Short mmCIF file of C-alpha atoms and ligand atoms in Angstrom, two decimals:
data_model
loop_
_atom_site.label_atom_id
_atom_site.label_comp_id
_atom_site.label_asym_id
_atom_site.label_seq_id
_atom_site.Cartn_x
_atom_site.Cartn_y
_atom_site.Cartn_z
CA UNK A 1 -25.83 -3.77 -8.93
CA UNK A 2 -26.95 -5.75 -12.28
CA UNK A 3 -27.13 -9.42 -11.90
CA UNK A 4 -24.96 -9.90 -14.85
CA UNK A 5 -21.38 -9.36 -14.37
CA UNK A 6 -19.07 -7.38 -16.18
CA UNK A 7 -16.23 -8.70 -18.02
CA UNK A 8 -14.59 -5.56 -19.61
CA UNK A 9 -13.98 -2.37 -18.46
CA UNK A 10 -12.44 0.55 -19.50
CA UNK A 11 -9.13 1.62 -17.73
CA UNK A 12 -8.77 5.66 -16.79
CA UNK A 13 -5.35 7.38 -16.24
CA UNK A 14 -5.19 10.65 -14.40
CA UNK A 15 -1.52 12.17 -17.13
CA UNK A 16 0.85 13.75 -14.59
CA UNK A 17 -0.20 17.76 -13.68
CA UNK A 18 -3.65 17.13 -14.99
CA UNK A 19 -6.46 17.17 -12.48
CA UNK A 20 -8.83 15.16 -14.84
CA UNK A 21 -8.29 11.45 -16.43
CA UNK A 22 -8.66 9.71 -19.81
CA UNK A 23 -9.12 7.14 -21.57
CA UNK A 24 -5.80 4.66 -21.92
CA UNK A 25 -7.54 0.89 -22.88
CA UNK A 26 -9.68 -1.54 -22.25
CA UNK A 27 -9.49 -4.59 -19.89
CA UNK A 28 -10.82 -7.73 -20.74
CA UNK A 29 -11.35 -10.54 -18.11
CA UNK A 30 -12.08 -13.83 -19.44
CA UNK A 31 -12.26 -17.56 -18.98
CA UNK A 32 -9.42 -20.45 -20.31
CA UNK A 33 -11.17 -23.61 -22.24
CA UNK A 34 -9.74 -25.07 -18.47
CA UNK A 35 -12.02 -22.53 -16.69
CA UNK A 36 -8.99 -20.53 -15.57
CA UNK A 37 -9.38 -16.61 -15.25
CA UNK A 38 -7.10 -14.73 -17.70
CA UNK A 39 -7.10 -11.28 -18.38
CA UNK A 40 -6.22 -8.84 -21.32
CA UNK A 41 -5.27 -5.31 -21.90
CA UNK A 42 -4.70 -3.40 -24.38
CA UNK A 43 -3.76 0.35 -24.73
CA UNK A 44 -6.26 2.53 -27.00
CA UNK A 45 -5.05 4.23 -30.39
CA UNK A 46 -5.57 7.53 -29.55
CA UNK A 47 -3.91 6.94 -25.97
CA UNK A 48 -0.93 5.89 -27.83
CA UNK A 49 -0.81 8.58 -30.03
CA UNK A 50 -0.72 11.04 -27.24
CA UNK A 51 2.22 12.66 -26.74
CA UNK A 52 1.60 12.89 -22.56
CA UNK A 53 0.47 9.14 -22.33
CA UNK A 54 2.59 7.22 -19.80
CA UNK A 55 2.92 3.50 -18.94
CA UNK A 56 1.19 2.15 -16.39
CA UNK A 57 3.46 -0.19 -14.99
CA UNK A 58 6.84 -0.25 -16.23
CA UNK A 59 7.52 -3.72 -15.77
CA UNK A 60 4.12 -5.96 -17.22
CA UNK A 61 2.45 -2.97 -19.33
CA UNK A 62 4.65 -0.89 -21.39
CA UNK A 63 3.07 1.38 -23.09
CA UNK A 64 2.78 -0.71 -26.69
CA UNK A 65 -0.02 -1.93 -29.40
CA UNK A 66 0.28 -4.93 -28.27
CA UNK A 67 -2.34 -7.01 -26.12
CA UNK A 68 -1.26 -8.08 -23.05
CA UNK A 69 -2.46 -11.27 -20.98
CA UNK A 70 -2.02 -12.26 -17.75
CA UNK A 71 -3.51 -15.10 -15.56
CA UNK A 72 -1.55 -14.48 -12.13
CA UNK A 73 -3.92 -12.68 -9.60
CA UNK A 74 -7.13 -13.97 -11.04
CA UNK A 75 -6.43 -12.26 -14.47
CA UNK A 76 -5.87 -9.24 -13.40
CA UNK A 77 -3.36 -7.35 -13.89
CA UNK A 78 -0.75 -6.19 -11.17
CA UNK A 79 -1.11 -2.69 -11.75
CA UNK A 80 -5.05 -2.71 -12.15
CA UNK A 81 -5.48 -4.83 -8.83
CA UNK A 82 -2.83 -2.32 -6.86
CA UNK A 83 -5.81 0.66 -7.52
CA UNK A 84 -8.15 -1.68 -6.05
CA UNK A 85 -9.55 -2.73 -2.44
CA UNK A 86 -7.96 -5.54 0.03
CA UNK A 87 -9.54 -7.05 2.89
CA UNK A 88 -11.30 -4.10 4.10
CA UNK A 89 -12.49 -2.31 1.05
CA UNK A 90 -13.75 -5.34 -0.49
CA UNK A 91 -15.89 -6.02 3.04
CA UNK A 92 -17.15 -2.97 2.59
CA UNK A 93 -18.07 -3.27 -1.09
CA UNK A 94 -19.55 -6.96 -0.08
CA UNK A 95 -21.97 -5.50 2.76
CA UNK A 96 -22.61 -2.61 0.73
CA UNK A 97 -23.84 -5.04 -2.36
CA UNK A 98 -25.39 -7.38 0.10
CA UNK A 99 -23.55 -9.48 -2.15
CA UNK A 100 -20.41 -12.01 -0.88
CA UNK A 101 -19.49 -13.50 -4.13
CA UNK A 102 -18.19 -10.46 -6.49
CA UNK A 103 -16.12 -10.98 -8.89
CA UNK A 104 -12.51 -9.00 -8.99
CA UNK A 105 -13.81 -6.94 -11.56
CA UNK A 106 -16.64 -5.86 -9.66
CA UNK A 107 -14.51 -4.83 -7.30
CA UNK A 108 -12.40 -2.53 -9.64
CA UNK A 109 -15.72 -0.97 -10.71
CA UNK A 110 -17.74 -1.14 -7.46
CA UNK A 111 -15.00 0.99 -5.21
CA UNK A 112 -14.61 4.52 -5.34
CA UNK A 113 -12.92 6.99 -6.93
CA UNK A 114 -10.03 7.47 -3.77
CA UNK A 115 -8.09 4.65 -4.99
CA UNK A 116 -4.46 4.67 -4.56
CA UNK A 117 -2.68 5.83 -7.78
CA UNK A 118 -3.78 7.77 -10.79
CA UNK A 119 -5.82 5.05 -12.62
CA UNK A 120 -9.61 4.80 -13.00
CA UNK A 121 -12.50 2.21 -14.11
CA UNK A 122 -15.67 2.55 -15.75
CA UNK A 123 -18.18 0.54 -18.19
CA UNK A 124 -18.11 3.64 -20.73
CA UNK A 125 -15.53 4.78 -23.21
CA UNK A 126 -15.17 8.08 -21.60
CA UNK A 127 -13.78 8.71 -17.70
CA UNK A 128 -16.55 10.16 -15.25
CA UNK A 129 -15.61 13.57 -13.79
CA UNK A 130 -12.92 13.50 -10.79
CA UNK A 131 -14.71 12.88 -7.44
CA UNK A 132 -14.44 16.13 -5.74
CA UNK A 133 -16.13 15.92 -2.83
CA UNK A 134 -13.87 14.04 0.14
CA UNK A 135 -14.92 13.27 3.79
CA UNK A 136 -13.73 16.22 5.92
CA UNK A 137 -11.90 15.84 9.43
CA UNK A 138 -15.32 16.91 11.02
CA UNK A 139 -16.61 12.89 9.33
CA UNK A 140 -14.51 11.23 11.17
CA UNK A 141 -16.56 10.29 14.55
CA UNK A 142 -19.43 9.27 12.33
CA UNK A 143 -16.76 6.79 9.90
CA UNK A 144 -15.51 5.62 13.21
CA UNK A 145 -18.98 4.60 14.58
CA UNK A 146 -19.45 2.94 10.91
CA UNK A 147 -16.45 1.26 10.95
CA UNK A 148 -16.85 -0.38 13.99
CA UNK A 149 -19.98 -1.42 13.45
CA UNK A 150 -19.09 -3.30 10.17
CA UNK A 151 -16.36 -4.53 12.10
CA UNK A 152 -19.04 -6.03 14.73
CA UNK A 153 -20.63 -7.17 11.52
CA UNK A 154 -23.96 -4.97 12.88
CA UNK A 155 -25.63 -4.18 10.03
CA UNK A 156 -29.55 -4.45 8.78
CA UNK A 157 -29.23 -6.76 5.65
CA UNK A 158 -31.58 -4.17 3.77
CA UNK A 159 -29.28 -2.60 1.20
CA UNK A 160 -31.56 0.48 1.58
CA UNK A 161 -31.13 1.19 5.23
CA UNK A 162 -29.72 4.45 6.29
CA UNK A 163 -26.93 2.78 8.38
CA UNK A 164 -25.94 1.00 5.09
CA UNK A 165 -25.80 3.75 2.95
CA UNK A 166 -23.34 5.18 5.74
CA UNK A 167 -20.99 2.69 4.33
CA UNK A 168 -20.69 4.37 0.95
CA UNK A 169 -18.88 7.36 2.76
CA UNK A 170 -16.68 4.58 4.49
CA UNK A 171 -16.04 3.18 1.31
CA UNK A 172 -12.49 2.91 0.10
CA UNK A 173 -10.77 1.61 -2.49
CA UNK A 174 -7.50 2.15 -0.84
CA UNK A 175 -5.69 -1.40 0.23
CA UNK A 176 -5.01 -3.17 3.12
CA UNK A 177 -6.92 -5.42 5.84
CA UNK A 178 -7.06 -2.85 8.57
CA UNK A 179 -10.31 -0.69 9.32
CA UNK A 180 -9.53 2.79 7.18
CA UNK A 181 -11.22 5.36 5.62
CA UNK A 182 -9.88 8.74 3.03
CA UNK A 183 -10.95 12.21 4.41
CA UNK A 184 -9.71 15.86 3.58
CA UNK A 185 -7.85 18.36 5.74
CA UNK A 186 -7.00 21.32 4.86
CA UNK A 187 -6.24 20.86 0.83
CA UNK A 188 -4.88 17.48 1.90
CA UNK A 189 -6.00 14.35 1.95
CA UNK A 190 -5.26 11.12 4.70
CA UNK A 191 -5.71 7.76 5.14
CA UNK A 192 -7.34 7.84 8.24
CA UNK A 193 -6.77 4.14 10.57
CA UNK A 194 -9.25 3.13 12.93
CA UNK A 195 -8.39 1.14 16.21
CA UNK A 196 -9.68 -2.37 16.03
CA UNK A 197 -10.95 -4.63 18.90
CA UNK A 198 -8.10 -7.26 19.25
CA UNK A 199 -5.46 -4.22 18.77
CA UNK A 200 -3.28 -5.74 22.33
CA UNK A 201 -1.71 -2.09 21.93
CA UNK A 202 -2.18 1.38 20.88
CA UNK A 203 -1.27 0.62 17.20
CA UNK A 204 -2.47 4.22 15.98
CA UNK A 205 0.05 6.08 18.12
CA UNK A 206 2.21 3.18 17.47
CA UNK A 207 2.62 3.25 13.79
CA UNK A 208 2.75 7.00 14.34
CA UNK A 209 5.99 6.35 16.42
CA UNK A 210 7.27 3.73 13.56
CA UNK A 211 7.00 6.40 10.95
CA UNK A 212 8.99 8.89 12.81
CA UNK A 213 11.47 6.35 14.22
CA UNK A 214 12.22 5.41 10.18
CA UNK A 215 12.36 9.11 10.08
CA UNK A 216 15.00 9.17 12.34
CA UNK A 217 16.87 6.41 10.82
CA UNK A 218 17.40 8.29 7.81
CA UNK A 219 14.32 7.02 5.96
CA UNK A 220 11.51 8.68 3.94
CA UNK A 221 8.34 7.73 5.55
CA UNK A 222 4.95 9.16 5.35
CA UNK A 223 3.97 12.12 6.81
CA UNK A 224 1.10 10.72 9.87
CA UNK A 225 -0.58 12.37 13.08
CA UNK A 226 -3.07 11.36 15.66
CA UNK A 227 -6.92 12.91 15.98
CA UNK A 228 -8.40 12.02 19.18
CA UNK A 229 -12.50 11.16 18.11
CA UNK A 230 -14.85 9.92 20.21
CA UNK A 231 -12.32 8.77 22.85
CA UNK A 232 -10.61 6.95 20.71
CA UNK A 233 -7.08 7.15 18.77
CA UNK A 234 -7.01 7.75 14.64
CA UNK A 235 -4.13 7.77 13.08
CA UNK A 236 -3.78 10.25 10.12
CA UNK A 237 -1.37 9.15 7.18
CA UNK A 238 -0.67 12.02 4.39
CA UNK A 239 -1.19 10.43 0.85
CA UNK A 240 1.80 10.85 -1.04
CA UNK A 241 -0.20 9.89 -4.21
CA UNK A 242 -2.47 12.99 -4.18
CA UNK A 243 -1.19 17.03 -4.86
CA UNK A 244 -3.86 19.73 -4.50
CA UNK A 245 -3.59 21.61 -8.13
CA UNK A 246 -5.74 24.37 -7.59
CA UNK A 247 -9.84 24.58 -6.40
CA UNK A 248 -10.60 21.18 -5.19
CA UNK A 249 -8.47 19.41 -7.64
CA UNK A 250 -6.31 17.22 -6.75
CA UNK A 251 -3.47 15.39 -9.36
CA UNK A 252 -2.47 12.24 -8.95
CA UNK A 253 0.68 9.93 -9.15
CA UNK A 254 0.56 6.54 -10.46
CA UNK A 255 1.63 3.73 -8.10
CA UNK A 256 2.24 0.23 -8.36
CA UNK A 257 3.14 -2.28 -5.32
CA UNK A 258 6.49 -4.34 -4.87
CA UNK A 259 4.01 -7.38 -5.59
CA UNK A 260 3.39 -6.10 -9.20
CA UNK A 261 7.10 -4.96 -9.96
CA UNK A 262 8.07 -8.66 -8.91
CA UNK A 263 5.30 -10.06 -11.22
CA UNK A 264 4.44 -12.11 -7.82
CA UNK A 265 1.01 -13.18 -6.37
CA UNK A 266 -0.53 -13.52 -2.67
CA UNK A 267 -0.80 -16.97 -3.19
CA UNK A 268 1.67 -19.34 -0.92
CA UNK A 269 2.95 -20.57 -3.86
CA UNK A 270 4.01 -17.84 -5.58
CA UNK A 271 6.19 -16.68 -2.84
CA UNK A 272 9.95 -17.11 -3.91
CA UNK A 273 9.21 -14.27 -5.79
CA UNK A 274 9.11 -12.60 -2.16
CA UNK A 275 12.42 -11.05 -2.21
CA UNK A 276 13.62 -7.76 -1.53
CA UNK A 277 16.89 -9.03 -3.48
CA UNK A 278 14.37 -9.15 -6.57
CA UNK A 279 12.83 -6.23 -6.33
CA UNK A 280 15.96 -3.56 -5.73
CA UNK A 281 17.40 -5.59 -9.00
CA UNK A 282 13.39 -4.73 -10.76
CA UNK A 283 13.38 -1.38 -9.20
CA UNK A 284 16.47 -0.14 -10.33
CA UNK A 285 15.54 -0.75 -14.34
CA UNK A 286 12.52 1.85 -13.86
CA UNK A 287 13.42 4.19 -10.97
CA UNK A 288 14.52 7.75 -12.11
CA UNK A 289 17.23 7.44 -9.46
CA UNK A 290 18.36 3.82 -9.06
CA UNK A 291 21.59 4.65 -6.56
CA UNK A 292 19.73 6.59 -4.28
CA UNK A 293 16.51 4.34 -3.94
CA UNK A 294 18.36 1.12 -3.76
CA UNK A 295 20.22 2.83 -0.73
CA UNK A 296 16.84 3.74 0.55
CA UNK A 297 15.30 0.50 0.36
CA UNK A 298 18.27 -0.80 2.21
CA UNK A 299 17.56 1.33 4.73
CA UNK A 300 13.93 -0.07 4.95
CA UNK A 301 14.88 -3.61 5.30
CA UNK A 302 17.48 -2.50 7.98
CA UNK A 303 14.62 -1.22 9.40
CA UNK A 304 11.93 -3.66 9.54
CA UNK A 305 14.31 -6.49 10.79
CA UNK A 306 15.43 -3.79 13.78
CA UNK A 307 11.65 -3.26 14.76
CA UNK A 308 10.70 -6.77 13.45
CA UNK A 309 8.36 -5.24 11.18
CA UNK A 310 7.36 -9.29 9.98
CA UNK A 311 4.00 -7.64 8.17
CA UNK A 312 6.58 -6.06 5.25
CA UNK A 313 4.54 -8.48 2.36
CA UNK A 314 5.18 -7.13 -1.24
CA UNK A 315 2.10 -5.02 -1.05
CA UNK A 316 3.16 -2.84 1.59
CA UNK A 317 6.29 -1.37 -0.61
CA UNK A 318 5.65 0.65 -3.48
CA UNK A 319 6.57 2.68 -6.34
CA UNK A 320 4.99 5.65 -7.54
CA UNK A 321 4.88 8.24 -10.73
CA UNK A 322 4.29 11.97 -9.43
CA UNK A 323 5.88 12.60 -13.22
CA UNK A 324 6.56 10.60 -16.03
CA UNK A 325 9.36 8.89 -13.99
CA UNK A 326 9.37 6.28 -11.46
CA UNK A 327 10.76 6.29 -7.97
CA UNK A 328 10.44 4.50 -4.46
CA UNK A 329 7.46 5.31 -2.70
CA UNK A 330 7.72 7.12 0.80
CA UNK A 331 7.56 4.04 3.79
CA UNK A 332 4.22 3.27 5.05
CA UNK A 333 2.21 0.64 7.13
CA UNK A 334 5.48 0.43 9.62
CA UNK A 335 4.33 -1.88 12.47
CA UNK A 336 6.35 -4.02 15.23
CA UNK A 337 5.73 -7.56 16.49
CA UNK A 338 7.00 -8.45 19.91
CA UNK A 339 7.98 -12.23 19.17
CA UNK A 340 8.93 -14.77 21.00
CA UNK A 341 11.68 -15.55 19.30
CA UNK A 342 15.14 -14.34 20.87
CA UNK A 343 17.50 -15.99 17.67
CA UNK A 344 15.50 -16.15 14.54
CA UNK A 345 12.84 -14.06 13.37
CA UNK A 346 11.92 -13.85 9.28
CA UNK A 347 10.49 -10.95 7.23
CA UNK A 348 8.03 -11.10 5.02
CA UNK A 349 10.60 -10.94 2.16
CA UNK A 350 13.98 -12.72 1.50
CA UNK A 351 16.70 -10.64 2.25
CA UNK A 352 19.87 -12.17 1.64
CA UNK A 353 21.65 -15.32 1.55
CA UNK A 354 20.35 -16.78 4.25
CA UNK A 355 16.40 -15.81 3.08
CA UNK A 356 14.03 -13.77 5.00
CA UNK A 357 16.50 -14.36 7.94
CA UNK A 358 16.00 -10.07 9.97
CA UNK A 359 19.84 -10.45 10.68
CA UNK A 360 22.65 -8.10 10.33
CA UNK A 361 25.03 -10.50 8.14
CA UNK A 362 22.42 -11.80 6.26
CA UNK A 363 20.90 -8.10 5.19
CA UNK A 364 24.69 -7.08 4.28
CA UNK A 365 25.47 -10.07 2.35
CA UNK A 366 23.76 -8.83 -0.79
CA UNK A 367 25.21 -5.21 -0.60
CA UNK A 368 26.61 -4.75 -3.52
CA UNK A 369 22.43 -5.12 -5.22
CA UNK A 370 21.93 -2.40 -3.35
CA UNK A 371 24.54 -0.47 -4.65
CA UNK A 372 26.73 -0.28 -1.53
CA UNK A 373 30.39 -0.74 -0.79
CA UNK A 374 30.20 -3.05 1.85
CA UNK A 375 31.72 -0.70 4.43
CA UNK A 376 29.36 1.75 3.31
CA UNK A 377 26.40 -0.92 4.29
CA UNK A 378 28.00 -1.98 7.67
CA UNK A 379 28.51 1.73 8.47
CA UNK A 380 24.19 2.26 8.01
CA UNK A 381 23.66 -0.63 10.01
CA UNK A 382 25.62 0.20 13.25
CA UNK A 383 24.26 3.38 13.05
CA UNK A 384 20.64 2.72 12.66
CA UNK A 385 20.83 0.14 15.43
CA UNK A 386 22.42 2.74 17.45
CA UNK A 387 19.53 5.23 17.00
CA UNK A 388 16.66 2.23 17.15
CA UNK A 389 18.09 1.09 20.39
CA UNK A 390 18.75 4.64 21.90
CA UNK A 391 15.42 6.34 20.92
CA UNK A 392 12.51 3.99 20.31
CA UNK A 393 11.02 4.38 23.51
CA UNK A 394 11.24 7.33 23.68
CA UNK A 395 9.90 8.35 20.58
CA UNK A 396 6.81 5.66 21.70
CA UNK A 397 6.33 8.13 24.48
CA UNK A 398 5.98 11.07 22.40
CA UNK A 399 3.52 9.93 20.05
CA UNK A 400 1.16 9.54 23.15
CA UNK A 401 1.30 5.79 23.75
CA UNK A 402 1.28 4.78 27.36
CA UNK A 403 4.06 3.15 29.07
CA UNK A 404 1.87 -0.25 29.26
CA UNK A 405 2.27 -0.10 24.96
CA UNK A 406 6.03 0.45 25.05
CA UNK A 407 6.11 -2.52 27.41
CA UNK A 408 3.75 -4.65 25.28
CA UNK A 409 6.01 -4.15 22.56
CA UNK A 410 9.44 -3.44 23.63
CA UNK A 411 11.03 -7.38 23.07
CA UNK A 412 9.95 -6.39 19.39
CA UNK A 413 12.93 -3.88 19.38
CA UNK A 414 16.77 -4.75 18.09
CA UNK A 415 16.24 -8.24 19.51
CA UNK A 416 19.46 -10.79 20.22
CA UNK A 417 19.18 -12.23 16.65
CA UNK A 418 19.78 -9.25 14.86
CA UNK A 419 23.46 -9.16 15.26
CA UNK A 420 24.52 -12.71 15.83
N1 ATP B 1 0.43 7.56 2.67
C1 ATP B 1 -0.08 6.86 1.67
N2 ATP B 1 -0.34 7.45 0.47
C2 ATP B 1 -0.86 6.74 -0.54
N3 ATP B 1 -1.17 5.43 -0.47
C3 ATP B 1 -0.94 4.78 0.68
C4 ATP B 1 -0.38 5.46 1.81
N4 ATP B 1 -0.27 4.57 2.82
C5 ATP B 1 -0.75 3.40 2.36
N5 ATP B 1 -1.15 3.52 1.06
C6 ATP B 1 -1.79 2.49 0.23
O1 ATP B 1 -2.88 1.97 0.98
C7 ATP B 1 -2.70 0.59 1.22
C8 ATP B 1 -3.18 0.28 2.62
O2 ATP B 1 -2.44 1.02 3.60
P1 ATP B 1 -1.72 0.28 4.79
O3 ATP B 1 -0.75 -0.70 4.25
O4 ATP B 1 -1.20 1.33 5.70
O5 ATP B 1 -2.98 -0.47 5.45
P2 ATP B 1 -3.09 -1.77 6.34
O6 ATP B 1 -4.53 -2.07 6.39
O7 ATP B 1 -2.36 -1.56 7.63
O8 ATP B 1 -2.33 -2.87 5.49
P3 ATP B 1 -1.99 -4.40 5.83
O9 ATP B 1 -3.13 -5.19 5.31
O10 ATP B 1 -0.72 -4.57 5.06
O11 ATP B 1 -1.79 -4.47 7.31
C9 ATP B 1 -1.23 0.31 0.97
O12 ATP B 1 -1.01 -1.02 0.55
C10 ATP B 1 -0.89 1.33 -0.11
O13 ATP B 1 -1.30 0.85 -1.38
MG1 MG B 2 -0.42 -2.64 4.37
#
């Protein structure tokens, strides 16, 4: 890494069908006269003129001459700062660097090429060639070993040290705070999850139940599966942001999370922008199908207040591009938390008139946003709490997880508050 830091980059886009990306504008992250970060972007000339170019985000960056700013999310843009790391990718990065204090454009240019969505960043005009060369299945015991030891925090601080340079195969760009690494299978690719530590339950097999269980409810989750290594549990998630074209090319959709469409931030403050009431009315300006995803989303909430899925922050909903048109992303990161709390427990999100309130009457008092009669809305509620209540356990069981888990997490399941 250079001691001086960037402050522009050039912003790739992988065009819908095309394994390869180019060139759509440069980023520029800069400095107010108050020392406030504030970012710009602007779309090149020739992008503009082509014929194929897409947006990409339909909400803050429409595809235009003009220069955009922004100075939510430290400058960067929503849409830029979706194809980059979280938590995990950026400790990676950090221990990789040897360096604690990057800046979020070093992130964006230090992180690999497996980011979620179709964009790309680089200090030259033209896009690098498409990384072609994934982890395979047969990787994962020796990205388990690594990511448990940078969980441990047991690393050499020599940047040169072999056990280091393992973490370059770890490295992901893909988001989130859990340990996770991308591998191949079989023309596909995964996110692959790795147990941690303080896990009090089997959350692989777990989240491999929640996807299913949504599956069951009528909702389109991710495809997942478990791969026993070394002993332990990993759970496999299918990217639905990745097609295998032909060779060992793969083309890519563009994706943006819930957090961008909302123009929201992470930051406490900038939280009454939470709201799933928000984003169905922001979603349904730029999905190809508004009727059918705002019915979907529905669904979701439905769902996440019946499993008290309280993790369901703006990042972990999504919209994606497989074409020039937008729609709702499959479901993903699904996980339940057994609270304490028999009458009130929140989401992540607001949800209806009474806020983030995970109840039945609150979820159904904004209906008609969703584009349901209200009968219609009551009718998906009975009977998803019908199937969540009749088949959760069981469905526990068969993705492997011991009776101990379904106990550990059972008073997470259609609890009292829901319906009163
Ligand atoms: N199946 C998938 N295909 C493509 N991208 C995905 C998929 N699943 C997740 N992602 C992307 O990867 C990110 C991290 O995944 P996920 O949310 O499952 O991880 P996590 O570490 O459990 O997250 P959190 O920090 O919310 O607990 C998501 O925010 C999303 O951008
Ligand atoms: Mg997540």
């Amino acid at each position: 890494m250079t001691s001086k830091r960037p402050t522009e980059c050039f912003v790739y886009v992988t065009l819908p069908g095309s394994p390869s990306p180019v060139t759509a504008g440069r980023f520029v992250l800069e400095q107010t006269p108050a020392g406030d970060p504030i970012g710009r972007f602007v779309y090149g000339r020739s992008y503009l003129a082509n014929p194929d170019a897409v947006e990409i985000d339909p909400v803050e960056l429409k595809l235009s001459g003009e220069t955009y700013e922004t100075v939510r999310l430290n400058g960067v843009f929503g849409a830029l700062r979706d194809a980059g790391p979280d938590y995990w990718g950026r400790r990676v990065i950090e221990k990789h660097a040897g360096i604690t204090t990057l800046g979020e454009l070093d992130y964006l240019l230090e992180s690999p090429d497996d980011r979620a969505g179709a964009l790309g960043f680089g200090e030259k005009v033209d896009p690098p060639a498409p990384l072609r060369k994934f982890n395979q299945t047969l990787d994962l015991a020796r990205l388990q070993t690594t990511a448990e030891a940078l969980m441990r925090d047991d690393f050499p601080d020599d940047p040169n040290a072999p056990q280091v340079q393992d973490l370059l195969l770890l490295g992901t760009s893909m988001g989130g705070a859990r340990p996770k690494a991308v591998i191949e299978d079989q023309g596909e690719l995964w996110i692959a999850k790795f147990a941690r530590p303080d896990d009090r339950w089997n959350a692989e097999r777990v989240e491999d139940a929640m996807l299913r269980l949504a599956g069951q409810c009528g909702i389109r989750a991710a495809e997942s599966r478990i791969e026993r290594v070394g002993g332990k549990d990993v759970l496999l998630v299918k990217r639905f942001d990745r097609a295998r074209k032909d060779g060992s090319s793969y083309t890519r959709s563009r994706m943006i999370s819930s957090l961008t469409v909302l123009r929201a931030d992470d930051a406490a403050s900038a939280r009454e922008r939470w709201s799933y009431v928000l984003f169905v009315e922001e979603m349904r300006r730029c999905v190809s199908d508004p009727k059918s995803d705002a019915r979907e989303l529905f669904r979701r909430i439905v769902f996440n207040a019946l499993i008290s899925n309280i993790d369901d922050h703006p990042r972990n909903h999504a919209l994606i591009a497989p074409e020039r048109k937008w729609m709702l992303s499959p479901a993903y990161d699904l996980t339940p938390a057994p609270l304490v709390s028999q009458d009130r427990r929140d989401l992540a999100m607001e949800c209806g008139d009474q806020g983030r309130f995970a109840n039945a009457a609150n979820i159904l008092s904004q209906h008609a946003r969703f584009l349901l009669e209200r009968e219609e809305a009551e009718k998906i509620i009975t009977e998803m709490t019908g199937q969540v209540t009749k088949t959760w356990e069981e469905t526990v069981l068969a993705s492997g997880a011991s009776q101990r888990d379904v106990d550990a997490i059972r008073a997470a399941f259609v609890y009292p508050g829901f319906s009163h």
